[in-house]
Short mmCIF file of the C-alpha atoms (twelve columns), coordinates in Angstrom:
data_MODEL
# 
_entry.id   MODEL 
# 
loop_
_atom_site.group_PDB 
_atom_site.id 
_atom_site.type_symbol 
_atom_site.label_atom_id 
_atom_site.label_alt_id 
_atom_site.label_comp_id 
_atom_site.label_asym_id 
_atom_site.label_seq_id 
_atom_site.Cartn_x 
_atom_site.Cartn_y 
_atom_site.Cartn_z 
_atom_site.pdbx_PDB_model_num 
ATOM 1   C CA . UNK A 1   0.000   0.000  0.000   1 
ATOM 2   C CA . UNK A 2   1.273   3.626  -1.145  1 
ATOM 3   C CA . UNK A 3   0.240   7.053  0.256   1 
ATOM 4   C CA . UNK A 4   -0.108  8.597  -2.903  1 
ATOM 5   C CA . UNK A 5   -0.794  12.078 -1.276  1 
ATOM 6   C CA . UNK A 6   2.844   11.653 0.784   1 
ATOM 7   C CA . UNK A 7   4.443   11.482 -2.580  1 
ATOM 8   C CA . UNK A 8   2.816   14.607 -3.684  1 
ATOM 9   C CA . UNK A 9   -0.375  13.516 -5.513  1 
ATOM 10  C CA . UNK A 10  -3.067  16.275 -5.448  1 
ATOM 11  C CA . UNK A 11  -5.490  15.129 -8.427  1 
ATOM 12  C CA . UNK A 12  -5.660  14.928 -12.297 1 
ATOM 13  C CA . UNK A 13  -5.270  18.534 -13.300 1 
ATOM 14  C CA . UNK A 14  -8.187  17.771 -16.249 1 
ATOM 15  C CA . UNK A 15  -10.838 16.353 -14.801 1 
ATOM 16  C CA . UNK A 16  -11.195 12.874 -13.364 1 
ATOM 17  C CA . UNK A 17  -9.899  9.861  -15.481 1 
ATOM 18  C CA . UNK A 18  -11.347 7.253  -17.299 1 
ATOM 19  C CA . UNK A 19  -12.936 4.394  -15.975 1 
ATOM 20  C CA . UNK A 20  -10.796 1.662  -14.940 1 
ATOM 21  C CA . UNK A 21  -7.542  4.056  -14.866 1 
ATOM 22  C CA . UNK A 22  -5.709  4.872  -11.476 1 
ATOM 23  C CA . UNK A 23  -2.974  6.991  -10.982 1 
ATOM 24  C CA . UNK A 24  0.901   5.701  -9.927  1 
ATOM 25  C CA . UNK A 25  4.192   7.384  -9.420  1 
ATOM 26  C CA . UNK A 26  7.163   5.592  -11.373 1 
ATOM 27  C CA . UNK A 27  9.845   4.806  -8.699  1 
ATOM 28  C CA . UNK A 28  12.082  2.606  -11.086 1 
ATOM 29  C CA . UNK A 29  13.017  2.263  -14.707 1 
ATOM 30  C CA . UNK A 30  14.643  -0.791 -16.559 1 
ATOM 31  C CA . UNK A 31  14.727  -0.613 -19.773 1 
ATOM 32  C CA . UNK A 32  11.779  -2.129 -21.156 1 
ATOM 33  C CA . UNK A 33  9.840   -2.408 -17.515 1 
ATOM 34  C CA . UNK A 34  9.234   0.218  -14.959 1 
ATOM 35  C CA . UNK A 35  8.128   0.302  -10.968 1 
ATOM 36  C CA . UNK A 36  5.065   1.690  -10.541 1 
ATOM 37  C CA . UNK A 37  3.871   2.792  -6.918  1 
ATOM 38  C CA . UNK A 38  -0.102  2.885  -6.653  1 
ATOM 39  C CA . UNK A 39  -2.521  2.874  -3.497  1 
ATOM 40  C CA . UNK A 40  -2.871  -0.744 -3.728  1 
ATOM 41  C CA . UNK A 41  1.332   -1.371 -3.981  1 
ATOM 42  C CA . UNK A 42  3.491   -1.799 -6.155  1 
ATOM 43  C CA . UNK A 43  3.223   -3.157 -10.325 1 
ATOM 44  C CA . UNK A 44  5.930   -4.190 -12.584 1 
ATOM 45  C CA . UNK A 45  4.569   -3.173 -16.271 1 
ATOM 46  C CA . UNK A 46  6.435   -3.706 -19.960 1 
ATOM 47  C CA . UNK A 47  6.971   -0.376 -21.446 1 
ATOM 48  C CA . UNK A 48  5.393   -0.037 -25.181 1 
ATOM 49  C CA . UNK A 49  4.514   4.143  -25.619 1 
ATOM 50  C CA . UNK A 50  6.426   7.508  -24.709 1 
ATOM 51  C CA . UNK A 51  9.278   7.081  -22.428 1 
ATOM 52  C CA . UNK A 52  9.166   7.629  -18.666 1 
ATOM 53  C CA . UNK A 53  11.445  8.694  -15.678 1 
ATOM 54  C CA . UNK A 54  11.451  8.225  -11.933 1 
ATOM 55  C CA . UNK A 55  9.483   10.550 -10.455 1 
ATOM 56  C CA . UNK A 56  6.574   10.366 -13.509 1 
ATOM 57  C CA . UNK A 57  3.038   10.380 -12.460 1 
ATOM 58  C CA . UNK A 58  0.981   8.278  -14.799 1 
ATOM 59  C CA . UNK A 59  -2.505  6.949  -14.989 1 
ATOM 60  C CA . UNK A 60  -2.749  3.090  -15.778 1 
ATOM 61  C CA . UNK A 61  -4.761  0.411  -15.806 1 
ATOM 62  C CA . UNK A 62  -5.411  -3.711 -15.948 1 
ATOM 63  C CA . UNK A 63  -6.465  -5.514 -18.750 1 
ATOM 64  C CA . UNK A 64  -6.753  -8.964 -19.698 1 
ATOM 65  C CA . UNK A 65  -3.314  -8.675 -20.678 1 
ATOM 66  C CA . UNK A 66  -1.879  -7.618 -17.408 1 
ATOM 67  C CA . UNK A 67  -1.234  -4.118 -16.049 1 
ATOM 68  C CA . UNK A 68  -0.870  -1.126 -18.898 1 
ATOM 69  C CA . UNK A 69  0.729   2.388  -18.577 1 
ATOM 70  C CA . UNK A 70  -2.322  4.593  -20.349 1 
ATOM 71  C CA . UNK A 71  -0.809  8.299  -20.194 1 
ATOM 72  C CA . UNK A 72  1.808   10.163 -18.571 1 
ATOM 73  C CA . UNK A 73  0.881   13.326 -16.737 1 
ATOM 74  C CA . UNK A 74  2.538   16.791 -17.215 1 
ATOM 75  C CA . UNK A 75  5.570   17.023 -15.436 1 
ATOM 76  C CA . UNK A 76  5.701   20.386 -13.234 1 
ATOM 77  C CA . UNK A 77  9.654   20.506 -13.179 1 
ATOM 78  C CA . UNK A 78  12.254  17.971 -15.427 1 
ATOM 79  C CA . UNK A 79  15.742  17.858 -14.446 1 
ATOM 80  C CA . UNK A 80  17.442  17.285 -18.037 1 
ATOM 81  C CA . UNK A 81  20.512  16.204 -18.836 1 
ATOM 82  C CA . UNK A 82  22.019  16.497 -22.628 1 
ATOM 83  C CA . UNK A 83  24.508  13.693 -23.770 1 
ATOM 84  C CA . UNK A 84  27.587  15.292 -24.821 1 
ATOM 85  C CA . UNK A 85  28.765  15.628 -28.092 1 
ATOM 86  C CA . UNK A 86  25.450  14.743 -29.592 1 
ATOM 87  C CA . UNK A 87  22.253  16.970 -31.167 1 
ATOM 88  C CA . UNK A 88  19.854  16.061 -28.896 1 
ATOM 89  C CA . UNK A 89  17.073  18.468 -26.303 1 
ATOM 90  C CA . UNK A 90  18.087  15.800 -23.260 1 
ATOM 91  C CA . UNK A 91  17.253  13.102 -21.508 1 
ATOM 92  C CA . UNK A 92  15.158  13.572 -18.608 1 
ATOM 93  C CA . UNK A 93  16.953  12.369 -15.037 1 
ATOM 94  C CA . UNK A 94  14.265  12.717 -12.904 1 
ATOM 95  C CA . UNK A 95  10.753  14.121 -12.976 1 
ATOM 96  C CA . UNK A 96  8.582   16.395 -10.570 1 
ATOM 97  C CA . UNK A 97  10.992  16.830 -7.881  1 
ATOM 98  C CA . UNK A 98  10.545  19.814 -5.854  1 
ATOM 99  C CA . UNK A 99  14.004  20.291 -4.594  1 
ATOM 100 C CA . UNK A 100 17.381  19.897 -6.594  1 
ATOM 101 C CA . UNK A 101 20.274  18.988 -4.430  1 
ATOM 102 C CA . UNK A 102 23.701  19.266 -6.167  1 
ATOM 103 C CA . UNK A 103 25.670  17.262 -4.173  1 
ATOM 104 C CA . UNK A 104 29.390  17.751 -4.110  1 
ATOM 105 C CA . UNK A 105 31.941  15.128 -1.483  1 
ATOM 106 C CA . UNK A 106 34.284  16.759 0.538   1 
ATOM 107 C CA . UNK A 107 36.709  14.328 -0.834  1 
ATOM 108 C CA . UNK A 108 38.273  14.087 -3.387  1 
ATOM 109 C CA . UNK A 109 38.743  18.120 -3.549  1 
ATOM 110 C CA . UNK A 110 35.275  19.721 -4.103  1 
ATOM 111 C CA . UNK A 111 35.441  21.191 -7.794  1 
ATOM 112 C CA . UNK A 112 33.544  24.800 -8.283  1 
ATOM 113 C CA . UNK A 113 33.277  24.109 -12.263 1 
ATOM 114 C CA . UNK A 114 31.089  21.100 -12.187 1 
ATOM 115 C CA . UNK A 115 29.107  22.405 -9.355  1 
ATOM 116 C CA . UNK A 116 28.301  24.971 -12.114 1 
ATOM 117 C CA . UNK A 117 27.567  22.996 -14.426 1 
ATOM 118 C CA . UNK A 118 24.991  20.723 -12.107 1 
ATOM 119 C CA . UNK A 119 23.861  23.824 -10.216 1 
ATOM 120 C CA . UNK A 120 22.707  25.468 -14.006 1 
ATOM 121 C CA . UNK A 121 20.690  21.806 -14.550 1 
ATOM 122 C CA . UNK A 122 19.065  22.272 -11.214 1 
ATOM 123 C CA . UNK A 123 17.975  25.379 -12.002 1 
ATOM 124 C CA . UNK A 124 16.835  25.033 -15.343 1 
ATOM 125 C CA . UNK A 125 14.924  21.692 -13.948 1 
ATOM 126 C CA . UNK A 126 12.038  24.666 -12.405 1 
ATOM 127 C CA . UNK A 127 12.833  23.132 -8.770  1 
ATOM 128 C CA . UNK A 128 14.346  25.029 -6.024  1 
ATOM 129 C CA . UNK A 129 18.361  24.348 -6.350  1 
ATOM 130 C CA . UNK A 130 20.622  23.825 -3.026  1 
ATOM 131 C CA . UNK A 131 23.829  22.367 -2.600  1 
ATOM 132 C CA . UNK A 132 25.182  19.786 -0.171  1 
ATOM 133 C CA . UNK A 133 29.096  19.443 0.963   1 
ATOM 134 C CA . UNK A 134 28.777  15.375 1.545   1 
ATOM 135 C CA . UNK A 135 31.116  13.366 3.746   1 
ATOM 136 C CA . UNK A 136 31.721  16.510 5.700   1 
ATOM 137 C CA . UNK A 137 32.737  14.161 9.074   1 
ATOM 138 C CA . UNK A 138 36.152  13.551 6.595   1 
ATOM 139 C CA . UNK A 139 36.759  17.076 6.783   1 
ATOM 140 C CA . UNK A 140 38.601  18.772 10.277  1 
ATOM 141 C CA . UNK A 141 36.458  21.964 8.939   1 
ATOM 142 C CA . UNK A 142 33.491  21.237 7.379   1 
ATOM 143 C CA . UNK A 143 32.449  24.976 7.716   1 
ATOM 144 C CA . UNK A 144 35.683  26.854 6.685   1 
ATOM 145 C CA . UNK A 145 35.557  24.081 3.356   1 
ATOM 146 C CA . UNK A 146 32.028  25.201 2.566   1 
ATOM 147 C CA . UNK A 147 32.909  28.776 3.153   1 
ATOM 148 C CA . UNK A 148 35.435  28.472 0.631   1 
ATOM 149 C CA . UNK A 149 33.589  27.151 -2.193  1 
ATOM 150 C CA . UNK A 150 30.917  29.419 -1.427  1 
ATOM 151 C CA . UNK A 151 33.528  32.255 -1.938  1 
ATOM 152 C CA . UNK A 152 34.476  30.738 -5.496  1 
ATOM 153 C CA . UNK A 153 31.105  30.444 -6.682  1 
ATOM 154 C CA . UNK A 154 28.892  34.103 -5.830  1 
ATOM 155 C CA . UNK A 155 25.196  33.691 -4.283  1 
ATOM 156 C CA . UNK A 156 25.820  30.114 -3.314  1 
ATOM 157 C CA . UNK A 157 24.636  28.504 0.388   1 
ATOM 158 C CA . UNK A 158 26.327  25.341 0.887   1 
ATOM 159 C CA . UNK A 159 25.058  22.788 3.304   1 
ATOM 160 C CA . UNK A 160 27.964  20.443 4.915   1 
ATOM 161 C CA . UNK A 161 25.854  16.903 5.634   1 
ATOM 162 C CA . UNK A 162 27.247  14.007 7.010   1 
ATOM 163 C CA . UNK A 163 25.212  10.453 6.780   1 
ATOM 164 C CA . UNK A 164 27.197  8.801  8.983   1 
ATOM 165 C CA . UNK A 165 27.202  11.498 12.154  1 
ATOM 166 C CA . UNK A 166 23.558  12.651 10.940  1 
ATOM 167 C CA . UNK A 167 24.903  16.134 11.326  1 
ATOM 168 C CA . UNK A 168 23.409  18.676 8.340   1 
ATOM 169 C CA . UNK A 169 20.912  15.910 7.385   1 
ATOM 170 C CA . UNK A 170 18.005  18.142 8.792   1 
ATOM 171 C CA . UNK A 171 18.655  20.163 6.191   1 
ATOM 172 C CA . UNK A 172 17.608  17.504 3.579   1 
ATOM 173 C CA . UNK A 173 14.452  15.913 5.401   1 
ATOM 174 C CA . UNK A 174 12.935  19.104 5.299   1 
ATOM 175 C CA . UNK A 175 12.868  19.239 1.699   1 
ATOM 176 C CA . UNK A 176 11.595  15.465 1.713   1 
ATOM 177 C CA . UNK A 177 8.753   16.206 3.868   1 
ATOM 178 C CA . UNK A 178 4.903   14.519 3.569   1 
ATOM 179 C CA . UNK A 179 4.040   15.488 0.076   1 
ATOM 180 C CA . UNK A 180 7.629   16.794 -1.435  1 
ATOM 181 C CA . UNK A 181 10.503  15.271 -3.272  1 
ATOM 182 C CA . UNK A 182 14.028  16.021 -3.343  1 
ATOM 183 C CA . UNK A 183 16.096  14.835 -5.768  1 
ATOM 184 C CA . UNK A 184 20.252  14.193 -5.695  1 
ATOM 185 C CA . UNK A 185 22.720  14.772 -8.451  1 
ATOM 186 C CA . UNK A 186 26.078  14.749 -8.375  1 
ATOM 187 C CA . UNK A 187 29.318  12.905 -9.503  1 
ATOM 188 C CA . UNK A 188 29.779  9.469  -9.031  1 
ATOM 189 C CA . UNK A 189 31.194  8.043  -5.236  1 
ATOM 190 C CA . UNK A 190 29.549  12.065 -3.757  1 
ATOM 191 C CA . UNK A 191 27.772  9.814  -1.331  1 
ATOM 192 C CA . UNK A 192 24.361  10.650 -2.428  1 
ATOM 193 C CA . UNK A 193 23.225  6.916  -1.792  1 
ATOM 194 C CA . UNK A 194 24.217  7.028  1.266   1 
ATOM 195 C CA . UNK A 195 21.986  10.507 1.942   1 
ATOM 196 C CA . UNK A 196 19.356  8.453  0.984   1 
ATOM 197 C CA . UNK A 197 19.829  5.894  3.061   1 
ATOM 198 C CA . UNK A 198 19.988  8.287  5.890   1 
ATOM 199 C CA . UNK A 199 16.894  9.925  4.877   1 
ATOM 200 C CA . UNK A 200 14.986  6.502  4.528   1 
ATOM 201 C CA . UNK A 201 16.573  5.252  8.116   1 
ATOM 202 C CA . UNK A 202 17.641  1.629  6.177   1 
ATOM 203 C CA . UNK A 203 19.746  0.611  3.362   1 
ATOM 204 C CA . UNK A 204 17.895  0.776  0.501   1 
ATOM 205 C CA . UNK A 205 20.492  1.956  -1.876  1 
ATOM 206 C CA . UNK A 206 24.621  0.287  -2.114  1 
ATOM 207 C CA . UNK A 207 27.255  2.158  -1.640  1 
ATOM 208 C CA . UNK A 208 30.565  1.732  -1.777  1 
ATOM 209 C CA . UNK A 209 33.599  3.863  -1.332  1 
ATOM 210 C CA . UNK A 210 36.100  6.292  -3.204  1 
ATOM 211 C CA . UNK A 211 38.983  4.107  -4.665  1 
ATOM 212 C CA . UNK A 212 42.241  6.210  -5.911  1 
ATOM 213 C CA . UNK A 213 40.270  10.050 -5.679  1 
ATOM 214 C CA . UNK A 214 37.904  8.579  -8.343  1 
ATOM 215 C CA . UNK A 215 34.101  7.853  -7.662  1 
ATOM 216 C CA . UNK A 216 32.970  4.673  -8.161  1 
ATOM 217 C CA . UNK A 217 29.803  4.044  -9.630  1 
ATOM 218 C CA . UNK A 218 26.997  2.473  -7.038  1 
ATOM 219 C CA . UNK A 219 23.713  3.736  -8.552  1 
ATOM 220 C CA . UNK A 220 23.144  2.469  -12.136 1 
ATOM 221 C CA . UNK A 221 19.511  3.669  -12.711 1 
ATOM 222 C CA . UNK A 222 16.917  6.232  -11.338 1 
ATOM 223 C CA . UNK A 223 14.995  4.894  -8.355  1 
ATOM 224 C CA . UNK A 224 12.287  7.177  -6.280  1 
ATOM 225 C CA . UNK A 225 12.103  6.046  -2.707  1 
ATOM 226 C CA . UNK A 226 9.122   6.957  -0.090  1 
ATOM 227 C CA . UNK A 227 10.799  8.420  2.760   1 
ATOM 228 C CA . UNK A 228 9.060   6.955  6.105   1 
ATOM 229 C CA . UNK A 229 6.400   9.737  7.086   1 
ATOM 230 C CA . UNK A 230 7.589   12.137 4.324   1 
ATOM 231 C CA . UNK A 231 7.450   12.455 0.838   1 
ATOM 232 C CA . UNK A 232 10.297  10.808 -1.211  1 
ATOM 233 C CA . UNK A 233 13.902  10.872 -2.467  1 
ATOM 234 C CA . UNK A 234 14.895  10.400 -5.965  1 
ATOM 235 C CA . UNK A 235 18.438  8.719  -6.187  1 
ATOM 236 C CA . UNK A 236 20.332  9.278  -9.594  1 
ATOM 237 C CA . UNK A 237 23.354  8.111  -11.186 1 
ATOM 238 C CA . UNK A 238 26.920  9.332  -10.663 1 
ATOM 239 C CA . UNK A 239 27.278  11.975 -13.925 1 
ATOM 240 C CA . UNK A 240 30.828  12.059 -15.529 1 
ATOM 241 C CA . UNK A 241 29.956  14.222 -17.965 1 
ATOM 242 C CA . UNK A 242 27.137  16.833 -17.655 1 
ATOM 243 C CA . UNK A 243 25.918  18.551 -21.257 1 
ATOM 244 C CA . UNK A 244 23.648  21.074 -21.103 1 
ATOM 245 C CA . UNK A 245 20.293  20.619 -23.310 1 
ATOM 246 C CA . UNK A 246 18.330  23.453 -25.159 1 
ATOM 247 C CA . UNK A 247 16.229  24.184 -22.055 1 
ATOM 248 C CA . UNK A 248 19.073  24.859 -19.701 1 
ATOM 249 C CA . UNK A 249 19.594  28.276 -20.821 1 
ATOM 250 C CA . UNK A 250 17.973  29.602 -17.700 1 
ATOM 251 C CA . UNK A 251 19.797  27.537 -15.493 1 
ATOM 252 C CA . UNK A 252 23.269  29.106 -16.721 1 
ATOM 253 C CA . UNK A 253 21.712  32.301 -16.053 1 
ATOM 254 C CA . UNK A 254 20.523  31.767 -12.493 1 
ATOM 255 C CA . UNK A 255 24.097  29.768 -11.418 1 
ATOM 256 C CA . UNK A 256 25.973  32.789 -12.685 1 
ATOM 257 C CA . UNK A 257 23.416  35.281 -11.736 1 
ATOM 258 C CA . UNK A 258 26.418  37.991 -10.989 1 
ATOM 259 C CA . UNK A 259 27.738  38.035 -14.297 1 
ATOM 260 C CA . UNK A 260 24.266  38.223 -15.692 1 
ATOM 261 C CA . UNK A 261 23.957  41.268 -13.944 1 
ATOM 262 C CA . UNK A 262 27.639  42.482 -15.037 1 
ATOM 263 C CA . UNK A 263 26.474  42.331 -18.607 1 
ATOM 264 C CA . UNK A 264 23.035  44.541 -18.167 1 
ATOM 265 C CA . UNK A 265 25.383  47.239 -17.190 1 
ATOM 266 C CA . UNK A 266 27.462  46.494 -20.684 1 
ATOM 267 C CA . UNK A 267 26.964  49.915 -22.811 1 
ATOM 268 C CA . UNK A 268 26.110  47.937 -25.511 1 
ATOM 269 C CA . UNK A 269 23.219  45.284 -25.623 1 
ATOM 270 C CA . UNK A 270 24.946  42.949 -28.258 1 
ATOM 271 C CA . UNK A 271 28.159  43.507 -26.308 1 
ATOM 272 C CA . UNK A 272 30.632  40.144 -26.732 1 
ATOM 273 C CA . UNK A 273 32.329  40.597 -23.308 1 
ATOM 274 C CA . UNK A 274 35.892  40.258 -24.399 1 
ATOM 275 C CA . UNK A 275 38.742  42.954 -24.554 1 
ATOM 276 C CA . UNK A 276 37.963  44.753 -28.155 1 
ATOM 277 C CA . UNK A 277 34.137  45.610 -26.139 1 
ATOM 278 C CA . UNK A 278 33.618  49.369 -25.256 1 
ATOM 279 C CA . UNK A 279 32.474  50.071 -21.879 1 
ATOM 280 C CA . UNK A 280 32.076  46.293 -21.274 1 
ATOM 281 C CA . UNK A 281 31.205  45.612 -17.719 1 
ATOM 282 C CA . UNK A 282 32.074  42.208 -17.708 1 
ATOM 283 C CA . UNK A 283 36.083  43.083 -18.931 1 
ATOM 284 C CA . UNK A 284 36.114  45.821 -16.405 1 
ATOM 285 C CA . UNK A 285 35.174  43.238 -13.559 1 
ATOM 286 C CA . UNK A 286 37.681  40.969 -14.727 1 
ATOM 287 C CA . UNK A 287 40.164  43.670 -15.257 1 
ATOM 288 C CA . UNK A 288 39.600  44.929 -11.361 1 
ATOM 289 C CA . UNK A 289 39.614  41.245 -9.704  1 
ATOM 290 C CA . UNK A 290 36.516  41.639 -8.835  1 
ATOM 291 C CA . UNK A 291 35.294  38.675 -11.233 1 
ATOM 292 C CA . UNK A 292 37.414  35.400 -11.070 1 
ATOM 293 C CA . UNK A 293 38.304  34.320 -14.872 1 
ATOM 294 C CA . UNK A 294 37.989  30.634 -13.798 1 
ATOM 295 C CA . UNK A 295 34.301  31.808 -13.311 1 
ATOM 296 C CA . UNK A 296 33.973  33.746 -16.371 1 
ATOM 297 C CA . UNK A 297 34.927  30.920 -18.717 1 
ATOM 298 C CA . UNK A 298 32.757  28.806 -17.320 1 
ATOM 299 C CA . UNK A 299 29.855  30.840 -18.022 1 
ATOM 300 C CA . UNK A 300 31.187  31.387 -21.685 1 
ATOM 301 C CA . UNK A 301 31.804  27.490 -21.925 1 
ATOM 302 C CA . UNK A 302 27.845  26.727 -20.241 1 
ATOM 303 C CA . UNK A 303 26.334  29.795 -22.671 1 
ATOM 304 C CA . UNK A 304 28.419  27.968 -25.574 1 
ATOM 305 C CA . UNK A 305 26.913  24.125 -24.864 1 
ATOM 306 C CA . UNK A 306 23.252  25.608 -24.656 1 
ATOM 307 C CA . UNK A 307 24.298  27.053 -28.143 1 
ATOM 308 C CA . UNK A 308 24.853  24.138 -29.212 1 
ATOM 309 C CA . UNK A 309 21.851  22.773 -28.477 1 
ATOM 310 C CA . UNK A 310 19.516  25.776 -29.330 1 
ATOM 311 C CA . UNK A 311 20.952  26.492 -32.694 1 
ATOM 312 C CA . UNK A 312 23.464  24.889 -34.634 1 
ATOM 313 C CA . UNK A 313 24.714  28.177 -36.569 1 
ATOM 314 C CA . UNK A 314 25.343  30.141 -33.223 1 
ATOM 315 C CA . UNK A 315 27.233  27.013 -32.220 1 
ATOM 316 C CA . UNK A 316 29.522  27.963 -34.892 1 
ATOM 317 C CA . UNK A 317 29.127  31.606 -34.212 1 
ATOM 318 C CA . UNK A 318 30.579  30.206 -30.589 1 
ATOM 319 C CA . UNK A 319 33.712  28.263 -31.334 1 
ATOM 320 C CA . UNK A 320 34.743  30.468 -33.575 1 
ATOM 321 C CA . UNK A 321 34.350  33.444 -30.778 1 
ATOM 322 C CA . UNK A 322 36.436  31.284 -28.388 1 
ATOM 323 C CA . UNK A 323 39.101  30.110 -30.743 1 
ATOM 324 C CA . UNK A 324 39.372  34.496 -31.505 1 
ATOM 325 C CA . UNK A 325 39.484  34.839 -27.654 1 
ATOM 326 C CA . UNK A 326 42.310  32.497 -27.505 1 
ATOM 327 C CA . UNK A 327 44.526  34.232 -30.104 1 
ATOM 328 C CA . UNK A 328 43.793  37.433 -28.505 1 
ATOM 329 C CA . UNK A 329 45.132  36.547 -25.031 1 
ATOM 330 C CA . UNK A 330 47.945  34.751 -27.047 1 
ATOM 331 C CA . UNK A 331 49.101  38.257 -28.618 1 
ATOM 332 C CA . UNK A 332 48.385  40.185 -25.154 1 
ATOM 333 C CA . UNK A 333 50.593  38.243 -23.706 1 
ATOM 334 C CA . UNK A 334 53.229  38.243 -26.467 1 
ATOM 335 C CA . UNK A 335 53.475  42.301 -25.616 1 
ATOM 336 C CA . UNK A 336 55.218  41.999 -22.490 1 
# 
């Protein structure tokens, strides 16, 4: 037996639904057959129609032939995912989640440019977006560590949580609470199994630990679990490598909201933000230390993948900017 309502269900938003259909929340996906969680427990049905993700709501029903998924329900935030290198608008990680934890370990060293990159997916996903300093009982201070990278990344909170002391995990339940879900991403071996498994109070997901600085991949697929008097935590795979799909374009914005507000102040609205730019506010940020260039070719890199992805000639328009940019620093530098 499911509490649909714990896991967020409020009601078709068109009416009621046909007769003989019932509404279920997909927990698990493999490949042809997904998990479905319904007031009356749990079904195993063969996929046949439009693809699905943990954290779907679908209506379904039983026929002669066994249980049938009949229609999948709008999703009110996606967190997408684009595969790199190829024209594609994403695959879908993880559906209706109402919190986006990026989830960064304290070891190996925490790095600021993927946190970009996931923090601009969690944003563009429509979810609230927080981040969460994992394994911070490793670290002799937790605090000062998640000082720093908030320091290296403008407008960020950063939550040190520890699932094996329970400290920071607070922090998490809340947003797992009767009726919400939180979803993890993060890199592989970040220890956002064992968050869940903190969250849930059991081990329902393996873990397993770092080997040589490198993550090691535990979770293989997408799995939603009910949290015990709460709502429910969707688990994801360890991401390598993060592209950024046509929709994310509003994420980039929102994890580099500082820049974006640089450029407004740009004298020109088509402005390019490099060194040839009159009056460009970005340059003269850059130019006075008060923007970090690690942090400013990020957001060029990020603006260039959504490019990519939104139109293939101002993908071109891109690399050819950033191969320019290169042979201008190269002949700057050549002066002195």
């Amino acid at each position: 037996m499911t509490d649909l309502a714990a896991l967020g269900w409020a009601g078709l938003p068109d009416g009621e639904a046909p007769r003989g259909w019932f509404p279920g929340r997909i927990s698990r996906v493999d490949r042809r057959w997904c998990t479905l969680l319904t007031a009356d427990g749990e079904l195993r049905i063969r996929l046949t129609g439009e693809p699905v993700c943990s954290g779907d709501w679908v209506l379904a029903s039983i026929g002669a032939y066994g249980p049938r998924l009949e229609r999948v329900l709008p999703r009110r935030t996606a967190l997408v995912r684009a595969d790199p290198g190829q024209d594609t608008v994403g695959q879908i990680v993880a559906a209706n989640a109402d919190t986006v934890a990026v989830v960064e370990s304290v070891e190996p060293t925490p790095n600021a440019g993927r946190l970009e990159r996931l923090l601009a997916l969690a944003w563009a996903s429509g979810a609230k977006a927080l981040v969460v300093l994992a394994k911070s009982d490793l670290a002799s201070e937790p605090v000062l560590l998640a000082a720093h990278l908030e320091a290296s990344v403008p407008g960020l909170a950063v939550h040190p949580v520890s699932a094996v002391t329970g400290d920071g995990i607070g922090v998490l339940a809340e947003e797992c609470a009767w009726g919400r879900t939180l979803a993890l991403v993060g890199a592989s071996g970040a220890g956002k199994s064992s968050l869940v498994n903190a969250l849930v109070g059991r081990p329902v997901m393996n873990t397993a630990e770092i080997r040589g600085g490198r993550g090691r991949h535990t979770t293989t697929f997408r799995a939603l679990v009910p949290v015990p008097g709460g709502g429910a935590v969707i688990d994801t795979p360890g991401l390598r490598a993060v592209g950024m799909a046509e929709s994310s374009g509003a994420g980039v914005d929102a994890a580099f909201a500082d820049i974006v507000v640089l450029a407004s102040l740009c004298r020109h609205g088509d402005c390019r933000h490099d060194e040839r730019a009159e009056g460009c506010a970005v340059v003269a940020a850059l130019e006075r230390g008060e923007l970090a260039r690690r942090r400013f070719d990020a957001w060029r890199r990020l603006r260039h993948d959504v490019a990519v992805q939104t139109d293939p000639r101002a993908a071109r328009r891109a690399v050819a900017e950033v191969f320019r940019q290169r042979r201008v620093r190269r002949q700057h530098r050549g002066k002195y």
